[in-house]
Structures are given as C-alpha cells and as structure tokens.
mmCIF file of C-alpha atoms in Angstrom:
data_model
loop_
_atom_site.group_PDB
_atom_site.id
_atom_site.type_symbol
_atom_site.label_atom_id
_atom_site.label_comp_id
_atom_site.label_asym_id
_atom_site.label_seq_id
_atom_site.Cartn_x
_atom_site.Cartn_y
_atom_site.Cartn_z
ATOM 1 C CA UNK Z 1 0.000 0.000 0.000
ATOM 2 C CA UNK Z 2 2.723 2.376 1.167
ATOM 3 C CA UNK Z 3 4.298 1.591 -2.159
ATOM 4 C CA UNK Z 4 1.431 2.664 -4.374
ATOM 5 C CA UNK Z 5 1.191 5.996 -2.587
ATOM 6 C CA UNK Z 6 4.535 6.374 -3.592
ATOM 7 C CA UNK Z 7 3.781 6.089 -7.009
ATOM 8 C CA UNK Z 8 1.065 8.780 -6.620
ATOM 9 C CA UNK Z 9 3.465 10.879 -5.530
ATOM 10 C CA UNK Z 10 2.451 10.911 -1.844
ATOM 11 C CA UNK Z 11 5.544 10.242 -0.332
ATOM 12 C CA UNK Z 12 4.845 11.295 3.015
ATOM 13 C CA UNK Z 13 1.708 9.233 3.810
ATOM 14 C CA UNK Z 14 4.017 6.240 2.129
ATOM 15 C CA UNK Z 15 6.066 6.784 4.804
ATOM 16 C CA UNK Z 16 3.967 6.987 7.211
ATOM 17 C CA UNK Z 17 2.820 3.539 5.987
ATOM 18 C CA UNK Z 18 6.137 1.906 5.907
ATOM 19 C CA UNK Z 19 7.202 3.051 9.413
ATOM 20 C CA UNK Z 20 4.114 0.929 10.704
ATOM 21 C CA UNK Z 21 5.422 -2.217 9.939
ATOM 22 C CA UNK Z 22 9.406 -0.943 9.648
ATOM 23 C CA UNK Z 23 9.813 -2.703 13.264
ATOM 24 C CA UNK Z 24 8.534 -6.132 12.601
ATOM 25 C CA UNK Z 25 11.309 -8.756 12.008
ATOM 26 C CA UNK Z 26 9.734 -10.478 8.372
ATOM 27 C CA UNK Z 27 9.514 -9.961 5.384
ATOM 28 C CA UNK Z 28 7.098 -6.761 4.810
ATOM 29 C CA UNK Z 29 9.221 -5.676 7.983
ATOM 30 C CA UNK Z 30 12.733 -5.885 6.370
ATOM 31 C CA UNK Z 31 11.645 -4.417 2.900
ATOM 32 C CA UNK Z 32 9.662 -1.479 4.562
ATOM 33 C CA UNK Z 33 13.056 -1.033 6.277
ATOM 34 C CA UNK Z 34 14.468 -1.378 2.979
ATOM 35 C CA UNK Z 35 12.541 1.211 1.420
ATOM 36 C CA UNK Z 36 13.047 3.745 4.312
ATOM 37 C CA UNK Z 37 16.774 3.426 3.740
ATOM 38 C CA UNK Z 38 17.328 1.773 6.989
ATOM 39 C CA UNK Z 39 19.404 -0.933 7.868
ATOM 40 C CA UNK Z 40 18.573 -5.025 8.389
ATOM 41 C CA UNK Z 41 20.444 -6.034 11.173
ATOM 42 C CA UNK Z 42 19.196 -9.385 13.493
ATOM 43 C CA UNK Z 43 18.507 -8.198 17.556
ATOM 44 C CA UNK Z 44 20.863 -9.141 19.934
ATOM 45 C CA UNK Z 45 19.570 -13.001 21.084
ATOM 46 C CA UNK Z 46 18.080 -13.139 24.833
ATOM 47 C CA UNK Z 47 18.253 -16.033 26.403
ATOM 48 C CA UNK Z 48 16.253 -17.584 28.878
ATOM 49 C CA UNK Z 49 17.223 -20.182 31.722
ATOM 50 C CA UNK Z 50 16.335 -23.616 32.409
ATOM 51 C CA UNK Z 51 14.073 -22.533 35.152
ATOM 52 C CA UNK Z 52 11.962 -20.413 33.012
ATOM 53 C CA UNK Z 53 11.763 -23.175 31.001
ATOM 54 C CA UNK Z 54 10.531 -25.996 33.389
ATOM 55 C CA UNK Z 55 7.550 -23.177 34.389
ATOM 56 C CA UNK Z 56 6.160 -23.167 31.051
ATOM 57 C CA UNK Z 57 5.944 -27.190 30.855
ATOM 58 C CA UNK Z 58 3.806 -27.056 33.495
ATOM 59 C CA UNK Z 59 1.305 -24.730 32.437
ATOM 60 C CA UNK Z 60 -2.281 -26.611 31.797
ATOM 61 C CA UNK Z 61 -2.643 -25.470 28.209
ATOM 62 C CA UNK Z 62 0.756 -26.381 26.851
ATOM 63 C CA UNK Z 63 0.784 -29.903 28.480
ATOM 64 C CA UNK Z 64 -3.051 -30.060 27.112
ATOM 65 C CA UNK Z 65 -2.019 -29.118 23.610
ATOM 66 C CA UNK Z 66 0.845 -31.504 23.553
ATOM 67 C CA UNK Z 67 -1.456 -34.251 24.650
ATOM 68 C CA UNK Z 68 -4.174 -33.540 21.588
ATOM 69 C CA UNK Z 69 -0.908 -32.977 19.371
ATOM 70 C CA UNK Z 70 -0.189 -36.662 20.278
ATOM 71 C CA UNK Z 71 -3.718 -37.559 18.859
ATOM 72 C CA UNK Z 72 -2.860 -35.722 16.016
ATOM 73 C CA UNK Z 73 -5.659 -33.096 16.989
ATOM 74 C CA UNK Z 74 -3.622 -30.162 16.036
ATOM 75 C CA UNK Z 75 -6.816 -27.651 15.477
ATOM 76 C CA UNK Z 76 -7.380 -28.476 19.003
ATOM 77 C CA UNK Z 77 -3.698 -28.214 20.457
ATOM 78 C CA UNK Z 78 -3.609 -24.897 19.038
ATOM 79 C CA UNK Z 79 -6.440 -23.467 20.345
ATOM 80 C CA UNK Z 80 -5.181 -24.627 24.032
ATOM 81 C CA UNK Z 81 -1.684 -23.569 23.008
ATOM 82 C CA UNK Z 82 -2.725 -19.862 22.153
ATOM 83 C CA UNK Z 83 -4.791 -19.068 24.456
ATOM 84 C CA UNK Z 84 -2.058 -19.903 27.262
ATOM 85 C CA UNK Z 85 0.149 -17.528 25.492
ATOM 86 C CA UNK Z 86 -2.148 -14.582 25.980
ATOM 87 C CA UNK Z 87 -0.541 -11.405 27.499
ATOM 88 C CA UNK Z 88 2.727 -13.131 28.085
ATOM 89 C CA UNK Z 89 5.890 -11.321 28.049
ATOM 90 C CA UNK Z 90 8.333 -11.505 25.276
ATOM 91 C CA UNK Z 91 10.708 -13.401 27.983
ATOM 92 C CA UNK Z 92 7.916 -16.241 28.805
ATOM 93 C CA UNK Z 93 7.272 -16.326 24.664
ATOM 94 C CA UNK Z 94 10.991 -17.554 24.638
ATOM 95 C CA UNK Z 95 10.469 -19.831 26.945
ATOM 96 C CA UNK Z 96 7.670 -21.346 25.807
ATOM 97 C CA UNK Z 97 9.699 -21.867 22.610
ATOM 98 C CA UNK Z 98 12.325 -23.247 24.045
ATOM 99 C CA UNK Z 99 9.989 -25.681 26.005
ATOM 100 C CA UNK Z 100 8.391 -26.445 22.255
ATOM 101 C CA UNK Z 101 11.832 -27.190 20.762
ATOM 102 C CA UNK Z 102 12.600 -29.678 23.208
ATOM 103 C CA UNK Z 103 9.070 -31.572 22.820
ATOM 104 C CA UNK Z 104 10.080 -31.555 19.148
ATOM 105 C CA UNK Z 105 6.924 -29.316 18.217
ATOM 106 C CA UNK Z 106 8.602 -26.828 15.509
ATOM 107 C CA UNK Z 107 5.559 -25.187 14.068
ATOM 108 C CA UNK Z 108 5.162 -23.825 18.548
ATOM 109 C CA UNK Z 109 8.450 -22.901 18.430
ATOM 110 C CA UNK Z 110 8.314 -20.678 15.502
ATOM 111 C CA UNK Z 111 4.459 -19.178 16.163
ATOM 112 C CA UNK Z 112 5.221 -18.636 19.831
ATOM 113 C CA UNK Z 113 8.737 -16.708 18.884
ATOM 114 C CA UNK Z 114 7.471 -14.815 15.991
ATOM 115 C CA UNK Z 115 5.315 -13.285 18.830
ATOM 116 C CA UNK Z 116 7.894 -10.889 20.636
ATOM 117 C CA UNK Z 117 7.846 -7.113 20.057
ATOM 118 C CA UNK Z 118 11.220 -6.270 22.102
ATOM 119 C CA UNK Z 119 13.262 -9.299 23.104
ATOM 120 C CA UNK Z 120 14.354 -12.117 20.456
ATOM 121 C CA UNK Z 121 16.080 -15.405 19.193
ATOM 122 C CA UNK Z 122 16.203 -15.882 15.744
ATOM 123 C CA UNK Z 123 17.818 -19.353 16.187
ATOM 124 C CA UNK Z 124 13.623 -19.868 17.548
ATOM 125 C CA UNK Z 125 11.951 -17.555 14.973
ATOM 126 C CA UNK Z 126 14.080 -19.676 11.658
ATOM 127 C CA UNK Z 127 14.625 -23.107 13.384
ATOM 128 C CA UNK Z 128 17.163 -25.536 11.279
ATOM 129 C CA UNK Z 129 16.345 -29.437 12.686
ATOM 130 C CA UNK Z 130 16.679 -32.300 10.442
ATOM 131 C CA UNK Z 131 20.428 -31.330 9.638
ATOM 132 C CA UNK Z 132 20.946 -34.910 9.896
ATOM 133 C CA UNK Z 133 18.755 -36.058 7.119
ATOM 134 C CA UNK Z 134 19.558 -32.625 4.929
ATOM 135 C CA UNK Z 135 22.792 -31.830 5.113
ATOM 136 C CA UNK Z 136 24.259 -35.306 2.812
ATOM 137 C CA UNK Z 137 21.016 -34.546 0.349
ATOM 138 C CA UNK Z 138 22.015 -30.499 -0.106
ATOM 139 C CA UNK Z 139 25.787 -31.533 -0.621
ATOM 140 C CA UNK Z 140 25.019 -34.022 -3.177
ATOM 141 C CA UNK Z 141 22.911 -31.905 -5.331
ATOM 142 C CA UNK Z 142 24.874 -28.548 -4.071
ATOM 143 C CA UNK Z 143 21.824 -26.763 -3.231
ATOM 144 C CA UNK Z 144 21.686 -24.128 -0.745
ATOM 145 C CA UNK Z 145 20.485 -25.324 2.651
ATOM 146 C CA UNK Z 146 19.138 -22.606 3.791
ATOM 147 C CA UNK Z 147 16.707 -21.860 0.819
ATOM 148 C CA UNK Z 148 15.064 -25.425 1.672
ATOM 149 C CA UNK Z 149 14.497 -24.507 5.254
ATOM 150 C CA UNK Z 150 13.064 -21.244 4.042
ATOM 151 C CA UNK Z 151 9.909 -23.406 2.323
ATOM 152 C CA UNK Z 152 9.728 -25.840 5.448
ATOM 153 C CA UNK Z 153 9.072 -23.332 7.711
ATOM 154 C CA UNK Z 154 6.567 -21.483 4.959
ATOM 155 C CA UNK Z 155 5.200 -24.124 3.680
ATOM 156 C CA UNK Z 156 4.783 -27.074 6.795
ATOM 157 C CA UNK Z 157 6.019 -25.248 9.868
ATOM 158 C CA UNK Z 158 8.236 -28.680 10.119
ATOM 159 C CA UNK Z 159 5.014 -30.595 10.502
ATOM 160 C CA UNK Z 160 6.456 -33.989 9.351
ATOM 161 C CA UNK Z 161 2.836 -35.454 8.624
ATOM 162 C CA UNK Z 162 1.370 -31.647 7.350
ATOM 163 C CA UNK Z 163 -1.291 -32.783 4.589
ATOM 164 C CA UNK Z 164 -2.675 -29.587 2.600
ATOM 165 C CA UNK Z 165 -6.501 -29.806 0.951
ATOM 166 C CA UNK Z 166 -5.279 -30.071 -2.160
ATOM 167 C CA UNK Z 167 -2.980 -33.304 -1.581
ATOM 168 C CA UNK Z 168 0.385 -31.514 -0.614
ATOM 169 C CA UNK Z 169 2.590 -33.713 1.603
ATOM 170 C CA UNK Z 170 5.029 -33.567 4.423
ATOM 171 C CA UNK Z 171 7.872 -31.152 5.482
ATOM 172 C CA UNK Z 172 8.510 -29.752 1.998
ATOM 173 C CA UNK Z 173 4.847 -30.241 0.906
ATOM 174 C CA UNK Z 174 5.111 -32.388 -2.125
ATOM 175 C CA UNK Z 175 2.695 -33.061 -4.674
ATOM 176 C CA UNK Z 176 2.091 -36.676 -5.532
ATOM 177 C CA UNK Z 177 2.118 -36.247 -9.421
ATOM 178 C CA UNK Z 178 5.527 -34.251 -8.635
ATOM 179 C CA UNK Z 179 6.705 -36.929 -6.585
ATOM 180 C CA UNK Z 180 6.212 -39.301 -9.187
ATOM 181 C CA UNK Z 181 7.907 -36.915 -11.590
ATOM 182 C CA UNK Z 182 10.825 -36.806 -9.602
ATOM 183 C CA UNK Z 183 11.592 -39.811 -8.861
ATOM 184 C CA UNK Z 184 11.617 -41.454 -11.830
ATOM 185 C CA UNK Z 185 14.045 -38.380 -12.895
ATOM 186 C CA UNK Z 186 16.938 -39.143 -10.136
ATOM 187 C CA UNK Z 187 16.213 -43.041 -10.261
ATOM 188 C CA UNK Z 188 14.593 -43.833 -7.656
ATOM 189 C CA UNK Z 189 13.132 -46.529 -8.698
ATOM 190 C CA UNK Z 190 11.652 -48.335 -4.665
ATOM 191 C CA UNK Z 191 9.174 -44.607 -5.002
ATOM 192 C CA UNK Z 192 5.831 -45.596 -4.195
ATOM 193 C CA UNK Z 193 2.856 -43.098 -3.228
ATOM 194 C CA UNK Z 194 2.501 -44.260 0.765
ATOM 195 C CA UNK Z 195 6.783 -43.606 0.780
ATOM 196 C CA UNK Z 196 5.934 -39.656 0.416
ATOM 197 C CA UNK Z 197 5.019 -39.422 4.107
ATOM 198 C CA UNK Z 198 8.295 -40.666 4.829
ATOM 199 C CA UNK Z 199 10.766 -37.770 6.328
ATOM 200 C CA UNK Z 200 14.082 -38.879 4.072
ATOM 201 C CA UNK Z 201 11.850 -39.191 1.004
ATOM 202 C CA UNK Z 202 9.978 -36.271 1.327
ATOM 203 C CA UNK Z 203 13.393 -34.254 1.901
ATOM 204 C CA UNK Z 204 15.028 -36.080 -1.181
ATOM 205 C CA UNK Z 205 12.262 -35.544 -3.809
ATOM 206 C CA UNK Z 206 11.458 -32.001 -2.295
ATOM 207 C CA UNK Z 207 14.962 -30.785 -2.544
ATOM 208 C CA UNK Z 208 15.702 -32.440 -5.599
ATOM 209 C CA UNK Z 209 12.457 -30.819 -7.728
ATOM 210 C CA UNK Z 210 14.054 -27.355 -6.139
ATOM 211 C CA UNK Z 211 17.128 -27.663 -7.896
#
C-alpha cells in the first residue's frame, strides 16, 4: 500500500505507511526497512534459563495441547496452546519456545517466537532441525540449505505429517504427481505413493524438484 502511494506521488503518507510495519522482524518488515533506507540487522539473542523453562511445561494449556498434538488433533492443540500464550511477556514467549523445541513441536516454536515485540532469538523464529537427514542430500545436489528450510518453515512449519486440501505432503509439501515426476528423474526406482510421508523421502524428492 505504502508503495502505491509512492507512485502517486504521496511520499509522506508512504512513509507513514512503511514506518508501521518498519519494526517487525519479516519480510514486509525488512523491505519497509528497505525502502526507508534503513538498515537489516538481526537483535541481539536473549536467552532464557532452564528454570523459566521448566515453568512453562507445566502450564495446563501447553501440556493439554501436547497431549491432543499426540492424537494428532492439532486444530485443538492450538487453540489450548494460544490461548495460554495470551498477554505473556516476550521473555515467557521464549520460553515457551524453548519448552516447544525440546518436545520436538517446531511449528510452537516458531508461532510462539514470531510473537515478541522487544526481546528475540532468531535461532527460535528460523529453526534448522533435520540437519541430519539434509545436510548429505544439499551436498550431493549442491543446493543451498538454507533456501530449503526457508519453504519448510513457509510451507509445513516442520510438521512432518502436514497434509494440505489439495494433496500436498510432508515437510517440503510435495505433490504426488511431482513426486512421481521426480523420482523417476533421479532413479529412484523403490518410489511408491505411501513412501511420500516418509521424512528422508519427502526431503530427497522435495529438494531435488528445487534444484
């Protein structure tokens, strides 16, 4: 919006525009930034202790959300899981994501630390698990490792069984047709549909189709 005023030649109520948003750290954020000719630079990281930590696992809502995660009732978990969060400070948001990156629950990690207004950890906000599995895949097709976890965290929020409604699969969200596609293209010849659920697969065919 800010950018069309520009174009009409109202600069000043463009910049008024672009200063709303200037302080948020994402996208629209960085190029409003951009735009205003100020700098990108990440916030200093706070950290939180092991004590703040332990309080958040036992609030009701989080260990009620993990449970109906478990069940694989994640409209559910979320509901409980946000409405703890309300009118917590930026410290207790890190905490809470640091409690959700232990439980292995990536997609809380990054919604409860894209949260904070003042006080941030980026290694929270842009998560990188699954090294294990991508790292050998990236280095034998040289493709640039953090560009894949760029889509993860758009596209499944590192939900290894995300399912979209029009038949998208797993962490990179795969299409079956493209999945078929690309495996016969690299030779793998074992691919069958049920194997696209499967973590290494669904890394190996969604980073392959990327490069």
């Amino acid at each position: 919006y800010a950018r069309a005023l520009k174009v009409e030649g109202q600069n000043e109520k463009a910049r008024e525009n672009l200063e709303l948003v200037a302080d948020q750290y994402n996208f629209y954020g960085q190029l409003a930034r951009e735009d205003l000719g100020k700098s990108n630079q990440v916030p200093a990281r706070t950290k939180v202790s092991d004590a703040e930590i332990d309080a958040m696992s036992q609030r009701k809502g989080f260990i009620r959300g993990e449970r109906l995660y478990a069940m694989n009732l994640r409209t559910e978990g979320n509901r409980d899981w946000n409405w703890e969060l309300r009118n917590m400070s930026d410290k207790q948001l890190l905490a809470v994501a640091e409690y959700s990156k232990r439980i292995d629950l990536y997609d809380r990690v990054v919604n409860t630390a894209d949260r904070t207004k003042q006080e941030h950890d980026f290694s929270l906000r842009y998560p990188t698990p699954y090294r294990d599995e991508l790292s050998p895949i990236a280095k034998q097709i040289d493709l640039n490792l953090a560009w894949t976890y760029g889509l993860i965290r758009q596209e499944s929020r590192f939900i290894m069984n995300a399912s979209s409604s029009v038949g998208a699969s797993g962490l990179m969200q795969v299409m079956p047709n493209t999945a078929k596609y690309v495996a016969k293209k690299i030779g793998m010849t074992s691919y069958t549909s049920d194997k696209l659920a499967d973590t290494n697969t669904n890394l190996t065919l969604g980073r392959n189709y990327l490069n």
